[in-house]
Short mmCIF file of C-alpha atoms in Angstrom, two decimals:
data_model
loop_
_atom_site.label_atom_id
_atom_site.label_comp_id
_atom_site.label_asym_id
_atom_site.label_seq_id
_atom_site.Cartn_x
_atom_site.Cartn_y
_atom_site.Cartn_z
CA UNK A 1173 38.64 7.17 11.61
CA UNK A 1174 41.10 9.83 13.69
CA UNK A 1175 41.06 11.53 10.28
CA UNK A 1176 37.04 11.11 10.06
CA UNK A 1177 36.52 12.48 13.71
CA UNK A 1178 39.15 15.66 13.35
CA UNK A 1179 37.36 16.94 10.45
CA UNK A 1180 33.97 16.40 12.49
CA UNK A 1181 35.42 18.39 14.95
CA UNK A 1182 36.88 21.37 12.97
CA UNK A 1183 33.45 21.33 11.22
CA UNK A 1184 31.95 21.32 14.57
CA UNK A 1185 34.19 24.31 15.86
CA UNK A 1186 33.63 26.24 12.39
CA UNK A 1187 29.66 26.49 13.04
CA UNK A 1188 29.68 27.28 16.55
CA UNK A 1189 32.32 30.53 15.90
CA UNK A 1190 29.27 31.88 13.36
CA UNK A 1191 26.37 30.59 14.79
CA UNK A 1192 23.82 33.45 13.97
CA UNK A 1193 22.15 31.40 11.34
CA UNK A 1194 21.67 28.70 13.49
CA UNK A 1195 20.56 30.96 16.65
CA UNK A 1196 18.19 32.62 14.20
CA UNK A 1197 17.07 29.27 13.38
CA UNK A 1198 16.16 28.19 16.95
CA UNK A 1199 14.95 30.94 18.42
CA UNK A 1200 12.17 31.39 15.52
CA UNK A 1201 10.40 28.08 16.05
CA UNK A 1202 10.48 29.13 20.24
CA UNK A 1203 8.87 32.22 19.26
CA UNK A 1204 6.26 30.96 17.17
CA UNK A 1205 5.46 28.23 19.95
CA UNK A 1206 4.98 30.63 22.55
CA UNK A 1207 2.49 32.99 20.22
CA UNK A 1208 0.53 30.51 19.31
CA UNK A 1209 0.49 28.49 22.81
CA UNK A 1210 -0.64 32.53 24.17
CA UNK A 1211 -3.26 32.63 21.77
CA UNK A 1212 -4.38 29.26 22.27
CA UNK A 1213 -4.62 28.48 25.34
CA UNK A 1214 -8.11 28.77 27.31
CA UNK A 1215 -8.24 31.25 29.54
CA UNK A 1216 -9.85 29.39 32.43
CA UNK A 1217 -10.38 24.97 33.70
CA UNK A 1218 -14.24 26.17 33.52
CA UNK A 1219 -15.05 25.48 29.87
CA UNK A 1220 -19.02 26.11 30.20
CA UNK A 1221 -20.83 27.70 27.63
CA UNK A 1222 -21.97 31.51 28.98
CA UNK A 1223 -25.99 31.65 28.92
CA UNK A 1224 -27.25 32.36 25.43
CA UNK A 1225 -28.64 36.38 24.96
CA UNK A 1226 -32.12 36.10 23.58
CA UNK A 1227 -35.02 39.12 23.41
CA UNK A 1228 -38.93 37.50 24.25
CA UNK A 1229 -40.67 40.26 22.56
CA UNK A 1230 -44.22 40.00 24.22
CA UNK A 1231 -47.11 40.99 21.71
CA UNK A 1232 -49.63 39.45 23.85
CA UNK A 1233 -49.30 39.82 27.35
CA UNK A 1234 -51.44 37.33 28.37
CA UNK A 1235 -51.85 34.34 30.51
CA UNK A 1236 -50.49 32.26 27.84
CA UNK A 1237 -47.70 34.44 27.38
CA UNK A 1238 -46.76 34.98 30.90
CA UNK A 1239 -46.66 31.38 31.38
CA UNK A 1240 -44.38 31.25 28.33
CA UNK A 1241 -42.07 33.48 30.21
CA UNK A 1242 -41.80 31.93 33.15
CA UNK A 1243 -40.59 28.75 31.29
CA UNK A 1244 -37.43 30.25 30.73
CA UNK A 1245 -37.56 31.22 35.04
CA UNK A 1246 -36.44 27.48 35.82
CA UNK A 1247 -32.97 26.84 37.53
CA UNK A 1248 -32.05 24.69 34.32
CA UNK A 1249 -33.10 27.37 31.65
CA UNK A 1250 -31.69 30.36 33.62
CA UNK A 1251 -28.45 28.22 32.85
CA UNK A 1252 -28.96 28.14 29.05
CA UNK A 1253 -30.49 31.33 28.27
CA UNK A 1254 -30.79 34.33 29.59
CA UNK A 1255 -34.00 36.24 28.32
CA UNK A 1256 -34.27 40.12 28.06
CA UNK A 1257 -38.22 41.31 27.83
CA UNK A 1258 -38.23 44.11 24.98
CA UNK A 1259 -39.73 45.08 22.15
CA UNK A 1260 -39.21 44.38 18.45
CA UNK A 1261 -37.03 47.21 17.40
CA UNK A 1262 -34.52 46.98 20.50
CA UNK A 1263 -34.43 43.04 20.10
CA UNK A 1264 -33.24 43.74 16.63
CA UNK A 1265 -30.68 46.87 17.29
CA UNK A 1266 -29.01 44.06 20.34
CA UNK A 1267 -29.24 41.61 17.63
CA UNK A 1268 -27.28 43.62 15.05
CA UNK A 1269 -24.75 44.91 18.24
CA UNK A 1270 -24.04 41.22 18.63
CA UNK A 1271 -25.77 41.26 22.25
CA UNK A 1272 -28.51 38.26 21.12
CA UNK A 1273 -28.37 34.84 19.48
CA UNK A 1274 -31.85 34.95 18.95
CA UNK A 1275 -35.54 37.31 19.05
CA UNK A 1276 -38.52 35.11 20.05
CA UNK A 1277 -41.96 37.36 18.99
CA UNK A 1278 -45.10 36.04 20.83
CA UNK A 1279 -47.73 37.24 18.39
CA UNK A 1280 -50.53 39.07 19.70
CA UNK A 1281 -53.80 36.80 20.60
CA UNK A 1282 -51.78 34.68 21.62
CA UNK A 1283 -53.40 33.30 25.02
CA UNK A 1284 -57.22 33.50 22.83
CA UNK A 1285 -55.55 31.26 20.19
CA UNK A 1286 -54.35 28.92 22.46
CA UNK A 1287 -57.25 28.51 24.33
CA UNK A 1288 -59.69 28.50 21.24
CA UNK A 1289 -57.47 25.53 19.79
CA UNK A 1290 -56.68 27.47 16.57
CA UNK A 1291 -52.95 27.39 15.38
CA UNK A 1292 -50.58 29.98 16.30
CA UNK A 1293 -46.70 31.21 14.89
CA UNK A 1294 -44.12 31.68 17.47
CA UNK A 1295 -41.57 33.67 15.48
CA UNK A 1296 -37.63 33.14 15.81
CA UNK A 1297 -35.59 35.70 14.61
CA UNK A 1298 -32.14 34.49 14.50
CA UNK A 1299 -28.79 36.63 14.50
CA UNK A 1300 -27.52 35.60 10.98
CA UNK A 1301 -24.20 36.63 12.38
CA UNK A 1302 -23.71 33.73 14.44
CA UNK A 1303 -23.29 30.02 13.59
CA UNK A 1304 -24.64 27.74 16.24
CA UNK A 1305 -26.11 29.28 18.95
CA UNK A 1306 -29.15 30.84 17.09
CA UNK A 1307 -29.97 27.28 16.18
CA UNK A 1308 -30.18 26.62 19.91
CA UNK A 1309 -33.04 28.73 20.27
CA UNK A 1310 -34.85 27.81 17.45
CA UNK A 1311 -34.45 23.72 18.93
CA UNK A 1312 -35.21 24.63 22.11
CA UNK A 1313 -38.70 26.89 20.92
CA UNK A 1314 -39.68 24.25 18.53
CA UNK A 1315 -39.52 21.63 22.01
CA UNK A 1316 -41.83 24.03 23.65
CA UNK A 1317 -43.99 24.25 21.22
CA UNK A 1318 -44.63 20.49 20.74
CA UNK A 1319 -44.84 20.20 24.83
CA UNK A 1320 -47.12 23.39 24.72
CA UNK A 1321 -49.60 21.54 21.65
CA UNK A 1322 -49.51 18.16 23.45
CA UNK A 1323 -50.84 19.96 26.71
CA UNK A 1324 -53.47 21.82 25.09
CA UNK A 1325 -55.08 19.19 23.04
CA UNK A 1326 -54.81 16.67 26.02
CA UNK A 1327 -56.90 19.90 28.21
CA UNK A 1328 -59.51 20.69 25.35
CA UNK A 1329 -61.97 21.05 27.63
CA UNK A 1330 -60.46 22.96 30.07
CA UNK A 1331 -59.07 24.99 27.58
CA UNK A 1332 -62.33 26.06 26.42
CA UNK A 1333 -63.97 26.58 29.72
CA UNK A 1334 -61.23 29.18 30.63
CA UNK A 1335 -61.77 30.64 27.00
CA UNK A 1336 -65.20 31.03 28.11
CA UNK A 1337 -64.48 32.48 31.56
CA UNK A 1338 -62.29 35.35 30.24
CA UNK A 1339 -65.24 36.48 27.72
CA UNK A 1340 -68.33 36.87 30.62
CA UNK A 1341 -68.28 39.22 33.51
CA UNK A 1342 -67.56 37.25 36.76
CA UNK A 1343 -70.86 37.48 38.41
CA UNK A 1344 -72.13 35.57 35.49
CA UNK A 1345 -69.96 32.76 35.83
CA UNK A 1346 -71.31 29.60 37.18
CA UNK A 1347 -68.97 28.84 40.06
CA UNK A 1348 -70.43 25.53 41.20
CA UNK A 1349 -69.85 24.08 37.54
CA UNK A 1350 -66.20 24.26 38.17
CA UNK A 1351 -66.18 21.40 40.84
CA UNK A 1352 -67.24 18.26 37.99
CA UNK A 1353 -64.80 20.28 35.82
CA UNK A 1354 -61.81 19.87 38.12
CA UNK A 1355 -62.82 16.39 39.01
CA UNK A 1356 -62.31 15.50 34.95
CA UNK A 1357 -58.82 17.67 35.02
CA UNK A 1358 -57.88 16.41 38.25
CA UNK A 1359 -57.63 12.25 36.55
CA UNK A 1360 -56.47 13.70 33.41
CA UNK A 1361 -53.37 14.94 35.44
CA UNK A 1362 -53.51 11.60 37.21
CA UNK A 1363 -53.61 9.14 34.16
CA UNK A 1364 -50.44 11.16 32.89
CA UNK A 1365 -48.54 11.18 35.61
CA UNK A 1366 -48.30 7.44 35.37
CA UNK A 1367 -46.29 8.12 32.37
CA UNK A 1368 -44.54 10.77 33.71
CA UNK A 1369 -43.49 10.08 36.86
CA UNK A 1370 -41.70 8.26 37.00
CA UNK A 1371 -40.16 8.34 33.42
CA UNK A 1372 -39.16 5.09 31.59
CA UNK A 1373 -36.29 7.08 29.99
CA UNK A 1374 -34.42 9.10 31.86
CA UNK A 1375 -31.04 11.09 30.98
CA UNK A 1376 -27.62 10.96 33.38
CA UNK A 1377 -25.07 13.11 32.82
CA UNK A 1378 -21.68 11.62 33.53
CA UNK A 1379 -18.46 13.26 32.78
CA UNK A 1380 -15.69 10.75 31.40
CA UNK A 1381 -11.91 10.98 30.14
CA UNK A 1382 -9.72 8.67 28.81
CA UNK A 1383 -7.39 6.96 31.26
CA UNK A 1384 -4.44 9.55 31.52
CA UNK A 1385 -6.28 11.63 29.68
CA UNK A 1386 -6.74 15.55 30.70
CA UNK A 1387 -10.52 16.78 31.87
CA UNK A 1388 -8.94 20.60 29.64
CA UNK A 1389 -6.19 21.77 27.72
CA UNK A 1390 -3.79 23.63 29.91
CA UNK A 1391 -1.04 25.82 28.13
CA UNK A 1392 1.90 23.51 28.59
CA UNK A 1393 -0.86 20.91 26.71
CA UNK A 1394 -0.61 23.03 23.81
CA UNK A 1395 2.98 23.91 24.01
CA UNK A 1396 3.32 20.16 24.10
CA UNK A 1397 1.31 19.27 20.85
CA UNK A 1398 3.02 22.30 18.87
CA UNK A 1399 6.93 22.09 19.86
CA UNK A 1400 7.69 19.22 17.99
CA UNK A 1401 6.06 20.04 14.94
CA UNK A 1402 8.00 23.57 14.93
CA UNK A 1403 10.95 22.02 16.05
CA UNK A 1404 11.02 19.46 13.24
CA UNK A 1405 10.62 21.84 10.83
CA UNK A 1406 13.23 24.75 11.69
CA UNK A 1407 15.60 20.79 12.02
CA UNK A 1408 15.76 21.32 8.62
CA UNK A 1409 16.59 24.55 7.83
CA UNK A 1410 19.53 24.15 10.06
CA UNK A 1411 20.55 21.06 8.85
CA UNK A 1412 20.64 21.50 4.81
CA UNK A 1413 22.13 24.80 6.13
CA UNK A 1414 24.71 22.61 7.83
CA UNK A 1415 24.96 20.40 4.68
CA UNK A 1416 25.52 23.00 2.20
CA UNK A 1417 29.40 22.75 3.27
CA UNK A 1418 29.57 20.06 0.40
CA UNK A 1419 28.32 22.38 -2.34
CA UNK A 1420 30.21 25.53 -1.08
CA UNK A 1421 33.70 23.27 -0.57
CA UNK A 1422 33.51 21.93 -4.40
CA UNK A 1423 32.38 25.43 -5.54
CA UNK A 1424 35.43 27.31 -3.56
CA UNK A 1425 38.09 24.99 -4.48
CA UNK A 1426 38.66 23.72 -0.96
CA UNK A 1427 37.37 20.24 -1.80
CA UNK A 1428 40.05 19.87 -4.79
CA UNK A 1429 42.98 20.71 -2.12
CA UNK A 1430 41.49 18.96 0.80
CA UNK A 1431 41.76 15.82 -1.51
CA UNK A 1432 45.12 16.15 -2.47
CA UNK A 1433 46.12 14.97 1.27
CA UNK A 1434 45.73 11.41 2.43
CA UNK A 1435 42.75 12.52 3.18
CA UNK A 1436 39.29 10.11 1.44
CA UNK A 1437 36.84 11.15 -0.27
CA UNK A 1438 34.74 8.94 1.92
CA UNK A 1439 36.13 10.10 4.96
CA UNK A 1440 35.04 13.81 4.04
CA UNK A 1441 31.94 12.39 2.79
CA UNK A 1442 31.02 10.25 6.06
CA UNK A 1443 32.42 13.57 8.44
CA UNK A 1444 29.81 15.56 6.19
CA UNK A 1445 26.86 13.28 6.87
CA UNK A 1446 27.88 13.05 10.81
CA UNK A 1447 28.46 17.16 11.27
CA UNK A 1448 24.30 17.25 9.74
CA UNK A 1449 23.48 14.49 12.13
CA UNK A 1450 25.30 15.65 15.12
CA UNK A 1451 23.91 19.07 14.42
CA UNK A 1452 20.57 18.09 13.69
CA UNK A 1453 20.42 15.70 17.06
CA UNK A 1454 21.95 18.68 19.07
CA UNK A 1455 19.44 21.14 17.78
CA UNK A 1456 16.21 18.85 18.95
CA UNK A 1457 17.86 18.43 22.11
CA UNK A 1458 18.07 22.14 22.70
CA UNK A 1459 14.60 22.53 21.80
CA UNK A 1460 13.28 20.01 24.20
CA UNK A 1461 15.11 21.47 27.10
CA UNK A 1462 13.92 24.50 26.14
CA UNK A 1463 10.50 23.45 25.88
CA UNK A 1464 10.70 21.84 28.92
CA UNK A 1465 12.15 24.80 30.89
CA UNK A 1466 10.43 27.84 29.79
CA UNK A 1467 6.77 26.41 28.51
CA UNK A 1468 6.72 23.67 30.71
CA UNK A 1469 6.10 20.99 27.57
CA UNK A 1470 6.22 17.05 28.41
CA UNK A 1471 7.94 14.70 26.07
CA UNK A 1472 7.44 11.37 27.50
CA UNK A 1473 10.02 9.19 28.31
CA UNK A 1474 13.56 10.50 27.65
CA UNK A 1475 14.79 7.14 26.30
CA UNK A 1476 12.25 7.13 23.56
CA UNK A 1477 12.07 11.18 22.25
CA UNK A 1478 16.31 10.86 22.24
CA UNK A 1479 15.87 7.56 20.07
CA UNK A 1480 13.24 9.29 18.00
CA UNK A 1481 15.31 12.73 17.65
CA UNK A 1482 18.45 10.95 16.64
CA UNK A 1483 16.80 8.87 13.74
CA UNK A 1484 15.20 12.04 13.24
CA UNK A 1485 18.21 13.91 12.62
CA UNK A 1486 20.23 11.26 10.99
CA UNK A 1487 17.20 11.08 7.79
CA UNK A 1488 17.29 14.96 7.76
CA UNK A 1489 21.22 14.49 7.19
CA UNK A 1490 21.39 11.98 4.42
CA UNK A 1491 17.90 13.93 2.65
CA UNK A 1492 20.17 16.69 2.44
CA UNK A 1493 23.50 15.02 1.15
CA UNK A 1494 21.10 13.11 -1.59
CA UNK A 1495 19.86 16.52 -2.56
CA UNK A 1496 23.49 17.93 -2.62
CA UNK A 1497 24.66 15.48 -4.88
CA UNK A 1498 22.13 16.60 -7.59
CA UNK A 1499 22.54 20.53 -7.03
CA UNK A 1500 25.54 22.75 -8.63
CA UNK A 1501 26.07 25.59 -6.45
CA UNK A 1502 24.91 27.36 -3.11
CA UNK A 1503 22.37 29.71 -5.41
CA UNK A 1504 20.41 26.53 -6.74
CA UNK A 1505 20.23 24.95 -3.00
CA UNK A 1506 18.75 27.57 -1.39
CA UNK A 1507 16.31 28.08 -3.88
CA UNK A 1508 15.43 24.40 -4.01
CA UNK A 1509 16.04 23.57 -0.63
CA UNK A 1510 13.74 26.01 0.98
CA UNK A 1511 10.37 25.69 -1.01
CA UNK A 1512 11.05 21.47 -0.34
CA UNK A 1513 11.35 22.29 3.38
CA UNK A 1514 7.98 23.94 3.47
CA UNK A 1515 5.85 21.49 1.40
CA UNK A 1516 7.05 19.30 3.53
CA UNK A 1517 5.72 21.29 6.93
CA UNK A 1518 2.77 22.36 5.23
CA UNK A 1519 1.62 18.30 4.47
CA UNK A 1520 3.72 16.89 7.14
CA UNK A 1521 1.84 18.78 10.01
CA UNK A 1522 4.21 20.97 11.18
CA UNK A 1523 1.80 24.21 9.61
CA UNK A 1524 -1.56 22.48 9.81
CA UNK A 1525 -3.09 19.69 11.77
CA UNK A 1526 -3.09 16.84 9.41
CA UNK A 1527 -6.67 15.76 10.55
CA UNK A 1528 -7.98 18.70 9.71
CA UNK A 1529 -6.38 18.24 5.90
CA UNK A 1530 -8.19 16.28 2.79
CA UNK A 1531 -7.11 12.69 2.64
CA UNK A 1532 -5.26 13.01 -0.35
CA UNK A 1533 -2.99 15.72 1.58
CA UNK A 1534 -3.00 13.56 4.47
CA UNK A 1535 -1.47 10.75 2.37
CA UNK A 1536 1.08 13.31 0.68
CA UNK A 1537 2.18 13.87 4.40
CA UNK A 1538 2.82 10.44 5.10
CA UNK A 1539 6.03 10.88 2.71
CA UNK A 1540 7.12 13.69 5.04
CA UNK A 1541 9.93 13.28 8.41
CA UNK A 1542 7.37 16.32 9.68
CA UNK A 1543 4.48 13.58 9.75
CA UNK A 1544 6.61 10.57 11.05
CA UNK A 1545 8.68 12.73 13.94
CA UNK A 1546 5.19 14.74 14.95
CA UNK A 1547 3.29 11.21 15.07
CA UNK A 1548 6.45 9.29 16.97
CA UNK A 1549 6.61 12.78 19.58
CA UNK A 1550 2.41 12.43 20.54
CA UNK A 1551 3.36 8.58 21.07
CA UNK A 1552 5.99 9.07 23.26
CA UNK A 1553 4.16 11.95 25.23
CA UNK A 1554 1.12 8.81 25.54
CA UNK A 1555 3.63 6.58 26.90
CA UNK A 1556 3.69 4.79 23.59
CA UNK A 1557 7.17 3.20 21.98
CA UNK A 1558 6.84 4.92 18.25
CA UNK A 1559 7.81 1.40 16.50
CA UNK A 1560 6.27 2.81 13.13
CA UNK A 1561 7.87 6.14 13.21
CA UNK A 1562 11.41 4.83 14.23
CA UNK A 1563 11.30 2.11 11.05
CA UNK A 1564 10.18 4.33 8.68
CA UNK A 1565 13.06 7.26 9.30
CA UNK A 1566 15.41 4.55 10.29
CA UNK A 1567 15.19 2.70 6.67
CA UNK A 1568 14.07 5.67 4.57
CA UNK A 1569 17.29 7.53 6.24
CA UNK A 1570 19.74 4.55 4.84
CA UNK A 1571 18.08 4.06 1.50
CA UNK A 1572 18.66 7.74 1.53
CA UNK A 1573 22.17 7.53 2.68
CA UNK A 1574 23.16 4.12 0.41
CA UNK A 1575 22.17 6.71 -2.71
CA UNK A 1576 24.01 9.62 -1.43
CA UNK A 1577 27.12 7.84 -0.87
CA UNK A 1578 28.18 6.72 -4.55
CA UNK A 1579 26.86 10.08 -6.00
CA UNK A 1580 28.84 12.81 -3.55
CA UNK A 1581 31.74 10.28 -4.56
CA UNK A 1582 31.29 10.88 -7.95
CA UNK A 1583 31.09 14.61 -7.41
CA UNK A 1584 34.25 14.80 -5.56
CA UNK A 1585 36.49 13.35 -8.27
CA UNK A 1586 34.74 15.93 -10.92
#
């Protein structure tokens, strides 16, 4: 064990005197945390949509139309949209600048159609360079337009009349027919108010959160989610950086003089294995108090993310000494070790968020420490012991290490 623990040490010592592969190591995975948490991160709490651009172009300009228009007046619309009266070539020059969602055309006739009862074409012209918000329009336009039918079918009648008033001068209008004619409106207006007011159905908006849960994303929120995946991955680079000692000693010659002292193969094995762990554990740790320092990111309990880093740490380590035992030199590991250290960020989670993945690449993931140690950090930050995460490193990681074991033996006598 003294024999075990001075070899740790020199190991230890050796690293730290040319630690510019490791510093590069660390200080990438910081960097890329705090672009992406920059770019992420809303700029303001107030996550409310801005009011959506649209052009009314106004063919008709009259009474129908105007009432149109002042639709879009109300405290509640002046909230969604915000309208801009123009005329068919300027709504389409701010639609092509990107200044409107949407061009509404009120054809001309409009009010005459209306009141004759004959079927009229609201145009929507939407932006075809936006998604969603042009499809807002044309919801909200095909709602008036059922509200604006139902209203004028229920007031046939009255439609008509009007029709008739706007045709004849006004001296030749029969006044004192208009009294019967409002009495027939006025309990039209009454029988539907008693569907109207009040209404049956009514909509409440309530704003709710899970318990614990944030009402918005703040930065450290994102710096929070993205650290650990980041920091899991550069882990490995480090380590099987760390780990490449076994190749480079049985390459050099050192291992061949090293084991003509008392010294064990087993013993140079097992201080192999603990420098990657040790490392590897040491490295996370850095990271968090980084994290926590300069972007202000929340682990969770301390108890739990130390438990979690160390199993972490300790599969990374015996991966890497399995993988050793198969490779012949320091050319072969790096270009091995490197394209296995990114498939298993990109399907582990550490490049892309796994829900946004197929299935099948979600299941690929699964077989990844990325997954497992990103999955076990979100617990922890939830208050959450990360039972699965911790068994599934923990016995991977000595399945891994039971193989190692027997084969770096066998390597060390060749």
């Amino acid at each position: 064990m003294r024999r075990l623990l001075l070899i740790l040490k020199n190991d230890i010592l050796r690293h730290l005197k040319a630690p510019v592969a490791i510093l590069l190591y660390l200080i990438i995975p910081i960097a890329m945390t705090g672009l992406i948490g920059m770019i992420f991160t809303p700029s303001s709490k107030d996550n409310t949509l801005p009011p959506i651009q649209v052009v009314l172009v106004d063919k008709d300009k009259g009474l129908a139309s105007r009432l149109f228009l002042g639709a879009f007046d109300a405290d509640q619309m002046k909230k969604m949209f915000q309208v801009t009266v123009a005329d068919e070539a300027e709504g389409r020059r701010r639609m092509e600048k990107g200044k409107a969602s949407a061009m509404v055309v009120i054809p001309a006739r409009f009010t005459l159609d209306v009141l004759e009862i004959k079927p009229v074409v609201l145009e929507v012209v939407k932006n075809p360079a936006e998604q969603f918000l042009p499809d807002v329009v044309e919801e909200f336009m095909n709602t008036m337009a059922v509200m604006l039918s139902g209203a004028i079918q229920a007031f046939e009648p009255e439609a008509r009349g009007i029709r008739l008033m706007l045709d004849g001068p006004i001296d030749a209008f029969p006044w004192e027919s208009l009294g019967p004619e409002f009495g027939k409106a006025q309990k039209k207006v009454v029988a539907a108010e008693k569907y109207l007011n009040p209404l049956l159905i009514r909509l409440q908006e309530e704003k709710t959160k899970a318990a614990g849960a944030k009402a918005f994303m703040t930065r450290s929120d994102i710096f929070s989610a993205v650290l650990p995946g980041m920091a899991v991955m550069f882990l490995l680079f480090i380590v099987q950086t760390v780990m490449r000692d076994i190749i480079s000693e049985r390459e050099d010659g050192k291992l061949r003089r090293m084991l003509t002292t008392p010294l064990r193969p087993g013993e140079l094995i097992g201080a192999r294995i603990a420098g990657g762990w040790l490392m590897g554990f040491a490295i996370l740790l850095v990271m968090a108090v980084f994290g926590t320092l300069v972007f202000k990111a929340y682990w969770g309990s301390p108890g739990y993310f130390l438990l979690l880093a160390a199993v972490t740490a300790f599969w990374t380590a015996s991966f890497f000494a399995l993988m050793n035992a198969f490779l012949k030199n320091r050319n072969q590991a790096g270009a091995i070790s490197a394209p296995v250290i990114l498939a298993f960020s990109v399907f582990g989670g550490s490049m892309l968020n796994t829900e946004a993945m197929p299935k099948a690449f979600q299941a690929i993931g699964l077989a990844t420490p990325n997954r497992w140690f990103i999955d076990g950090a979100a617990l922890v930050r939830e208050g959450r012991f990360p039972a699965a995460a911790l068994l599934v490193l923990a016995a991977s990681g000595l399945i891994l290490l039971f193989l190692a074991v027997p084969l770096l033996r066998r390597r060390s006598t060749v």
